[in-house]
Coordinates of C-alpha atoms and ligand atoms in Angstrom, one line a residue:
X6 CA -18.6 10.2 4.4
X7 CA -19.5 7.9 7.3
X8 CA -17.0 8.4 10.1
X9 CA -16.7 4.5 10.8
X10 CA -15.1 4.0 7.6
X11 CA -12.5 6.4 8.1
X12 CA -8.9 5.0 9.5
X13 CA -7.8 7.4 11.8
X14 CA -5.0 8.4 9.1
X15 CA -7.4 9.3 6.8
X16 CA -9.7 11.4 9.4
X17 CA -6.2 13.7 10.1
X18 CA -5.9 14.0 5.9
X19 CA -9.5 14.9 6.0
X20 CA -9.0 17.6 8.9
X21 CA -6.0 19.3 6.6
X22 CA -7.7 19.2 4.0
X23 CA -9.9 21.5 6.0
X24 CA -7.3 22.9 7.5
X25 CA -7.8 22.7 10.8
X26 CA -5.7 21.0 13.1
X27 CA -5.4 16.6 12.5
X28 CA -5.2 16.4 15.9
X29 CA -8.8 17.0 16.0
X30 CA -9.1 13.1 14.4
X31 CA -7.7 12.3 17.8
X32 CA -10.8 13.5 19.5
X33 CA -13.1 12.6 17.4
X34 CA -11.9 8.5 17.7
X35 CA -11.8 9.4 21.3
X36 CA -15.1 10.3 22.1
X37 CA -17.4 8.4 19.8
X38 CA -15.2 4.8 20.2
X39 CA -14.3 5.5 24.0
X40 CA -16.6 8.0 25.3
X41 CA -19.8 7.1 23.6
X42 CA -20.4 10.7 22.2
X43 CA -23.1 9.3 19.6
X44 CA -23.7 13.3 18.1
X45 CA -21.1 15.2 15.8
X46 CA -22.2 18.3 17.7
X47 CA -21.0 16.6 21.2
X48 CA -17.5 17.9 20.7
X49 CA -16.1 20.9 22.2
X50 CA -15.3 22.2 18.7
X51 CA -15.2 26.2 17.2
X52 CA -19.0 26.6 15.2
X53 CA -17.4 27.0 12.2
X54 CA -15.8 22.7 12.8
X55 CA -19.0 21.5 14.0
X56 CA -20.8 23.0 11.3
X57 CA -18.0 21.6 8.9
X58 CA -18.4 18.2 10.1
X59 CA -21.8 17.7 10.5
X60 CA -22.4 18.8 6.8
X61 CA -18.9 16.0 5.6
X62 CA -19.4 13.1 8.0
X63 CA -22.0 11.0 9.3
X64 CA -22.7 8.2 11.9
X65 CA -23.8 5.6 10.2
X66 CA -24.1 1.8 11.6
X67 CA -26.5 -0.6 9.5
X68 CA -30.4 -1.3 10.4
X69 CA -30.8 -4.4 12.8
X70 CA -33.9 -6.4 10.8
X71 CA -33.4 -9.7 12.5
X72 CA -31.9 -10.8 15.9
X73 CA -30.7 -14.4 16.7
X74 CA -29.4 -15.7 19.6
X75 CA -28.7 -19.1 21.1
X76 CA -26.2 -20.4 23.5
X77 CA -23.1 -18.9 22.7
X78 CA -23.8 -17.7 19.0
X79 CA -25.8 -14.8 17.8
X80 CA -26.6 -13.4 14.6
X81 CA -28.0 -10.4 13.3
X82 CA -29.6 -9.5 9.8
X83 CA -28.5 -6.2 8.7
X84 CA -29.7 -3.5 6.3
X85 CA -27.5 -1.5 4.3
X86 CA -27.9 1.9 3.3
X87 CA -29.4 0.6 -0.5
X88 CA -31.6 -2.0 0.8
X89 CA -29.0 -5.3 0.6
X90 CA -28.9 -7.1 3.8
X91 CA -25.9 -8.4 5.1
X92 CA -25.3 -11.3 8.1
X93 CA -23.1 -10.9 11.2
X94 CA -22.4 -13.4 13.6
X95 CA -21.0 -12.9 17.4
X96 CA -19.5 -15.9 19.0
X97 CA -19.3 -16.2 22.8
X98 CA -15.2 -17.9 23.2
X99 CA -12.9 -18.5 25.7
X100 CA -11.1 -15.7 25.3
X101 CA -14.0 -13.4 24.1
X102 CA -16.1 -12.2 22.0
X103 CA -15.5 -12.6 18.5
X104 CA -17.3 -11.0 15.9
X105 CA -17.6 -13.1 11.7
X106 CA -17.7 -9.6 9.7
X107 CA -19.2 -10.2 5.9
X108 CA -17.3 -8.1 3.0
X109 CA -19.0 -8.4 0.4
X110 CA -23.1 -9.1 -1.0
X111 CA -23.0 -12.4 -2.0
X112 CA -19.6 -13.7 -3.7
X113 CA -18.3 -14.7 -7.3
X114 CA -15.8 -17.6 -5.6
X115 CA -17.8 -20.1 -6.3
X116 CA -16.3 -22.9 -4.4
X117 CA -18.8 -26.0 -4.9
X118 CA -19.7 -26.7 -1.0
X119 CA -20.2 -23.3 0.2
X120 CA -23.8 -22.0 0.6
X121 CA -22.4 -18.3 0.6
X122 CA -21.5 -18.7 -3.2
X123 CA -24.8 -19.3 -4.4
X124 CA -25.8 -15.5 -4.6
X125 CA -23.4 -14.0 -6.9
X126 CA -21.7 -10.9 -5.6
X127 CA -23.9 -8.0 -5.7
X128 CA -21.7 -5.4 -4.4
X129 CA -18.8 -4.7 -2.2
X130 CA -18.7 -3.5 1.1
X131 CA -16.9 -0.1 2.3
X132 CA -14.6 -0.4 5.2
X133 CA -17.3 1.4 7.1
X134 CA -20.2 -0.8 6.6
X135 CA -18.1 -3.9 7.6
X136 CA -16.9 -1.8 10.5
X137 CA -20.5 -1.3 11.1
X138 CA -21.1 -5.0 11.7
X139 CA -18.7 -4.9 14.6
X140 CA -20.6 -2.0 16.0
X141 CA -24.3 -3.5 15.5
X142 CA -22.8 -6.6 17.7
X143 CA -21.2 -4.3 20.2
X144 CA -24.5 -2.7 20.3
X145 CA -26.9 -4.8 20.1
X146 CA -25.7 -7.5 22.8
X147 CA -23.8 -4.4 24.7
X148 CA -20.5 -6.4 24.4
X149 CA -17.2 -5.3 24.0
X150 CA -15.6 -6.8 20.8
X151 CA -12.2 -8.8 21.9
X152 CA -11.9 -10.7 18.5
X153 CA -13.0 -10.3 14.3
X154 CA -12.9 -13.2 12.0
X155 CA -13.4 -11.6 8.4
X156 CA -15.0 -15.0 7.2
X157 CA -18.6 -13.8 6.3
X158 CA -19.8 -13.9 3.3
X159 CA -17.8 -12.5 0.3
X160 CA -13.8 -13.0 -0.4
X161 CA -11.9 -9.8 1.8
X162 CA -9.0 -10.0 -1.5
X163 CA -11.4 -9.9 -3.9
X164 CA -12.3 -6.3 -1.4
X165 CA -8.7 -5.6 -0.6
X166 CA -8.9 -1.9 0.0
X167 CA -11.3 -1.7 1.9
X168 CA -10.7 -4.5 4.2
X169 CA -7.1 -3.0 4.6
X170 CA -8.8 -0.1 5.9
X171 CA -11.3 -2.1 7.9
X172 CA -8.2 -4.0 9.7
X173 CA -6.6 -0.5 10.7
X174 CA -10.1 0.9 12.0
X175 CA -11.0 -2.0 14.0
X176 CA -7.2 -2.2 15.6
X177 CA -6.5 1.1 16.2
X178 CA -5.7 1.7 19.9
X179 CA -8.2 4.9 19.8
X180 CA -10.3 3.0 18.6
X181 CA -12.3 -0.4 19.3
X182 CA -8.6 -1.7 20.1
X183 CA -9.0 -5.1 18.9
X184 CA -5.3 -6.5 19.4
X185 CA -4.1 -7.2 15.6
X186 CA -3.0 -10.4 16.6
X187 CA -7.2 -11.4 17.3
X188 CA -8.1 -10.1 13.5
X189 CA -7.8 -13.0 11.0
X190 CA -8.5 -12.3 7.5
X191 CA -9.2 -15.3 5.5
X192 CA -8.8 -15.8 2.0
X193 CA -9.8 -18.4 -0.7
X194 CA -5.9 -17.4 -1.8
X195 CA -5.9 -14.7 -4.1
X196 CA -1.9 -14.6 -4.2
X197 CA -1.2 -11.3 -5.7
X198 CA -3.0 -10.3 -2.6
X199 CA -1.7 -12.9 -0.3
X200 CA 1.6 -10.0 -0.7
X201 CA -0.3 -6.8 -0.9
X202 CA -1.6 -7.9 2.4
X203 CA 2.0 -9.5 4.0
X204 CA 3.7 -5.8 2.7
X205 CA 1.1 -3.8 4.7
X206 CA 2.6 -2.1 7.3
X207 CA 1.4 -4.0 9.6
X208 CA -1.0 -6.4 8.9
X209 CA -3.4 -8.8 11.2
X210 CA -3.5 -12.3 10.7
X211 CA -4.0 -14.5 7.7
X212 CA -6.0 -17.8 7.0
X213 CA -5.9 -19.6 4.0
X214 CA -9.1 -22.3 2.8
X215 CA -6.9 -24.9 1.6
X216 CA -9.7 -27.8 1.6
X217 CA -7.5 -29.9 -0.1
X218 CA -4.0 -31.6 -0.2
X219 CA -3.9 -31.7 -3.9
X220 CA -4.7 -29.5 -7.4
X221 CA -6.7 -31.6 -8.8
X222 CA -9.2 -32.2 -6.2
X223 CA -8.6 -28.3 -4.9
X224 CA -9.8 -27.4 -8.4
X225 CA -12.8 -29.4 -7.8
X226 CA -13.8 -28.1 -5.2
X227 CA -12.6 -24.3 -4.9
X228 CA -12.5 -22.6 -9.2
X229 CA -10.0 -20.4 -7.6
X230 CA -7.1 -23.2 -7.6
X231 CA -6.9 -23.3 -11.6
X232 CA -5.6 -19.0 -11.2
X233 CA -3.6 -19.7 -8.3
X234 CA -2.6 -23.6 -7.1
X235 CA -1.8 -24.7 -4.1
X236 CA 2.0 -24.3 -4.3
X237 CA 1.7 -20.2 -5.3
X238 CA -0.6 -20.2 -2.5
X239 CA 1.4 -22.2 0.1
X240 CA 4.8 -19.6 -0.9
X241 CA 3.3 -16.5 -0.4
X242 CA 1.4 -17.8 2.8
X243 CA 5.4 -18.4 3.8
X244 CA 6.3 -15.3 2.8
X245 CA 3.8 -13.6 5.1
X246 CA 4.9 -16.1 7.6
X247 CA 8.3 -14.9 7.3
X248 CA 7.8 -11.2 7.2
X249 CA 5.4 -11.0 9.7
X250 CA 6.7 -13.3 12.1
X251 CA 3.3 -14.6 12.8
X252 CA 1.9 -18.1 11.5
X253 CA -0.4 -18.7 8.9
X254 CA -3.9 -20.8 9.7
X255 CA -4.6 -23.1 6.8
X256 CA -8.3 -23.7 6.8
X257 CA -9.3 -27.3 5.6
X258 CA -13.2 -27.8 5.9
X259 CA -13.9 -32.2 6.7
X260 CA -16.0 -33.0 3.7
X261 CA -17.1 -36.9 4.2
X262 CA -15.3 -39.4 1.7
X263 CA -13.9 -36.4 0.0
X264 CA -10.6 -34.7 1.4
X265 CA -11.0 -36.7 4.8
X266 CA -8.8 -40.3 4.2
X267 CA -5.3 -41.1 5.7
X268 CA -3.8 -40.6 2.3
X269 CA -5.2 -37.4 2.3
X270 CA -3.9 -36.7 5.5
X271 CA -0.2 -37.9 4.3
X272 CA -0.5 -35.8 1.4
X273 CA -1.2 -32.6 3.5
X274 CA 1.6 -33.2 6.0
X275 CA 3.8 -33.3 3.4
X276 CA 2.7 -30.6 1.6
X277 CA 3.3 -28.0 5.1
X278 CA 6.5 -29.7 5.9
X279 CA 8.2 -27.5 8.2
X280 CA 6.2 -24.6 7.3
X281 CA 5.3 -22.1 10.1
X282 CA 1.3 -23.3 9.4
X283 CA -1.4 -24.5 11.6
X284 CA -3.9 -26.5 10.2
X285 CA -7.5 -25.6 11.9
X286 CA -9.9 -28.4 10.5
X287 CA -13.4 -27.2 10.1
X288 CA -16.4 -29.8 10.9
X289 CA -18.6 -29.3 7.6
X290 CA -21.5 -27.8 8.3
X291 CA -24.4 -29.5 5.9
X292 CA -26.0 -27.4 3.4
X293 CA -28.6 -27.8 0.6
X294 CA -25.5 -29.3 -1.5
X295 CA -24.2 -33.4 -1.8
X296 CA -21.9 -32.8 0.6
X297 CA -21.5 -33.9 3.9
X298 CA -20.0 -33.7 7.1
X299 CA -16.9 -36.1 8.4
X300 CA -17.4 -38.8 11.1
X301 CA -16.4 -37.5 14.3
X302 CA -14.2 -40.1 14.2
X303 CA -12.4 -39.5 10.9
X304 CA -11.6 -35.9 12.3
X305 CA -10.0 -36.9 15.1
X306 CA -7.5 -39.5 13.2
X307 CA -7.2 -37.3 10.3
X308 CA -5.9 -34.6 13.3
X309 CA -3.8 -37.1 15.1
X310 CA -2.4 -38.4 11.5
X311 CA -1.4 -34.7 11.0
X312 CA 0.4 -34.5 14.7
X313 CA 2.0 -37.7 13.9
X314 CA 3.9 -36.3 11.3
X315 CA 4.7 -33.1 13.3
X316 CA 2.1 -30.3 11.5
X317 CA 0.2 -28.3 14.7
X318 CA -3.4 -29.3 13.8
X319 CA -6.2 -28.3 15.8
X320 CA -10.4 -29.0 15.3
X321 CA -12.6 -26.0 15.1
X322 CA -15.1 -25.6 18.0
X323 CA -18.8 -25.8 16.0
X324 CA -20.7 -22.5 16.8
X325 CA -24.2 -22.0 15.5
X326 CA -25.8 -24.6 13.4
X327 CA -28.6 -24.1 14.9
X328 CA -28.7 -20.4 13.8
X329 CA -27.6 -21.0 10.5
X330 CA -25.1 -19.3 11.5
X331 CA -22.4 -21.4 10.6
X332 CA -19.0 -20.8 8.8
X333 CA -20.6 -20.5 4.8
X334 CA -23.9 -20.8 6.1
X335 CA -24.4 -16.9 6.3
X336 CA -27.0 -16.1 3.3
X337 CA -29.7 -13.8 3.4
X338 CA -32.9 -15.7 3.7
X339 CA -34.2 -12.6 3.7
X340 CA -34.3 -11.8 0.4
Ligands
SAH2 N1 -13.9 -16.2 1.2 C1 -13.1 -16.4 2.3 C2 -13.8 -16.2 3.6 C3 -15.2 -16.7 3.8 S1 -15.6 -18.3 4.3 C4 -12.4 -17.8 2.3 O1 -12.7 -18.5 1.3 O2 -11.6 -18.1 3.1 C5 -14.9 -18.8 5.8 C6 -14.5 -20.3 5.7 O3 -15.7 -21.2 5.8 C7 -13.8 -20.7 4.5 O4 -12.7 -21.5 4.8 C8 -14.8 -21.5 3.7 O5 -14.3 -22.4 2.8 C9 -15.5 -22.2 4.8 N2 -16.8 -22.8 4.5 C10 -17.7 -22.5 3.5 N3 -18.8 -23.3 3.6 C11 -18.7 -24.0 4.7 C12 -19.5 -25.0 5.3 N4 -20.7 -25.3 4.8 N5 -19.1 -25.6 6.4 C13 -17.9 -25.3 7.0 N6 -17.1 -24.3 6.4 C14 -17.4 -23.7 5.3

């Protein structure tokens, strides 16, 4: 079992299932997260423990094969264990550094403008190898890790389990210790999931890809819509809203002469009404397909359209283009 994959409730399980003490899960979270202990045999454990854990758990963070950086973007190619690579992107903000964590090889989504869609999922990730993305960043740029965006490539709900898992790991206070409230998990709206998620005991955040203010054009563009339209995805984003206390992002990516007019914009204010949602509008970022990119322009009245009519709307700050590291950009050219 690799160690990073483990939540910390699930190390004490594995130490009574032992039996020895679960306490010992303390220590171990202790001294490899905080204290750098990078060897099973570091610990100050009986013989008989050491030997026990050295033969059931491993260290294992994914091979670095290719290193980007520019300004305030980075991204690294990683290796998994079976030879798939996945991509990982750390992004310089204001309040941090925030880490884009993959979940799955490839993805079966297949909305229309996203590059990440073209390779068809391959596999799933395990909490630990997404966990091992964080770690490869922390590493490799010797940062600390204030913020995680699980908006990589693959859809977290179509990977629920594991992602739950991942969302305690990376939180947990013995841990990395990245606040809840800087972990956004974002969905192409999976609703069944949408709840799983809101019951959780207690979840991070949530962002929904909305794209568009309508079915018929959300259908268009994201296959996902004709399981699970807009308002099923809009009432259990409430309900998480309302259990949680926390508000939902609705993602809506600018896609020129497509989901960008003022009717468009009408549409969407009404749709959120007095919803506790924020709408983060995404600059496209251009890919091999037809579509393109919103005028600068036709962001900013779209955004003031949406403020008019008393919906918090914000633009996204663009991070790596240049990397191809973009938000759906992350494929592996590798292969
Ligand atoms: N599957 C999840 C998370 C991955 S994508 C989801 O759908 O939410 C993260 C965000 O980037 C999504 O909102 C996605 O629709 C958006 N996106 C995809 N391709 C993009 C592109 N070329 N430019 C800008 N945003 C894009």
């Amino acid at each position: 079992m690799n160690f990073y994959g483990l939540s910390l409730n699930k190390l004490r399980d594995y130490f009574s299932g032992i039996g020895e003490n679960p306490a010992k899960a303390g220590l171990l979270y202790d001294g490899i997260y905080k204290k750098n202990i990078t060897d099973l045999r570091g610990f100050d454990f009986a013989e008989r423990v050491t030997r026990r854990i050295c033969a059931d758990l491993e260290l294992s963070i994914p091979k670095v094969v290719e290193k980007r950086e520019s300004g305030s973007a980075a991204k690294l190619l990683l290796e998994l264990s079976d030879g798939e690579f996945v991509e990982t992107v750390l992004m310089r903000q204001r309040f941090g550094n925030c880490v884009c964590v993959s979940t799955q090889v490839g993805c079966n989504m297949g909305c229309v403008f996203c590059q990440s869609g073209l390779m068809k999922k391959r596999r799933d990730l395990d909490a630990g190898e997404i966990m091992g993305q964080a770690l490869a960043i922390a590493k490799e740029f010797s940062c600390k890790i204030d913020g995680v965006s699980v908006m990589g490539i693959g859809e977290p709900f179509d990977n629920f389990d594991a992602v739950a898992d991942f969302c305690e790991i990376v939180s947990e206070d013995k841990g990395l210790a990245v606040p809840k409230r800087r972990v956004t998990v974002s969905t192409c709206g999976i609703v069944p999931k949408i709840y799983d998620y809101a019951r959780l005991s207690r979840p991070c955040n949530l962002a929904i890809s909305l794209h568009a203010p309508n079915d018929e054009l959300r259908s268009r563009l994201m296959p996902i819509n004709k399981r699970f339209p807009i308002k099923e995805v809009l009432d259990a984003a409430e309900f998480f809203s309302k259990n949680t206390g926390r508000r939902v992002t609705l993602e809506y990516v600018m896609l020129g002469g497509v989901n960008d007019s003022p009717e468009h914009a009408g549409q969407l204010a009404r749709l959120i009404g007095g919803r506790n949602f924020y709408i983060n509008l995404i600059p496209y970022n251009s890919t091999d397909s037809d579509f393109k990119k919103s005028e600068p322009q036709t962001i900013s009245d779209f955004c003031a359209a949406l403020k008019k009519n008393g919906v918090v709307a914000t633009k996204r700050r663009e991070f790596g283009a240049d990397l191809n590291a973009a938000c759906g950009q992350l494929r592996s050219n590798h292969i």
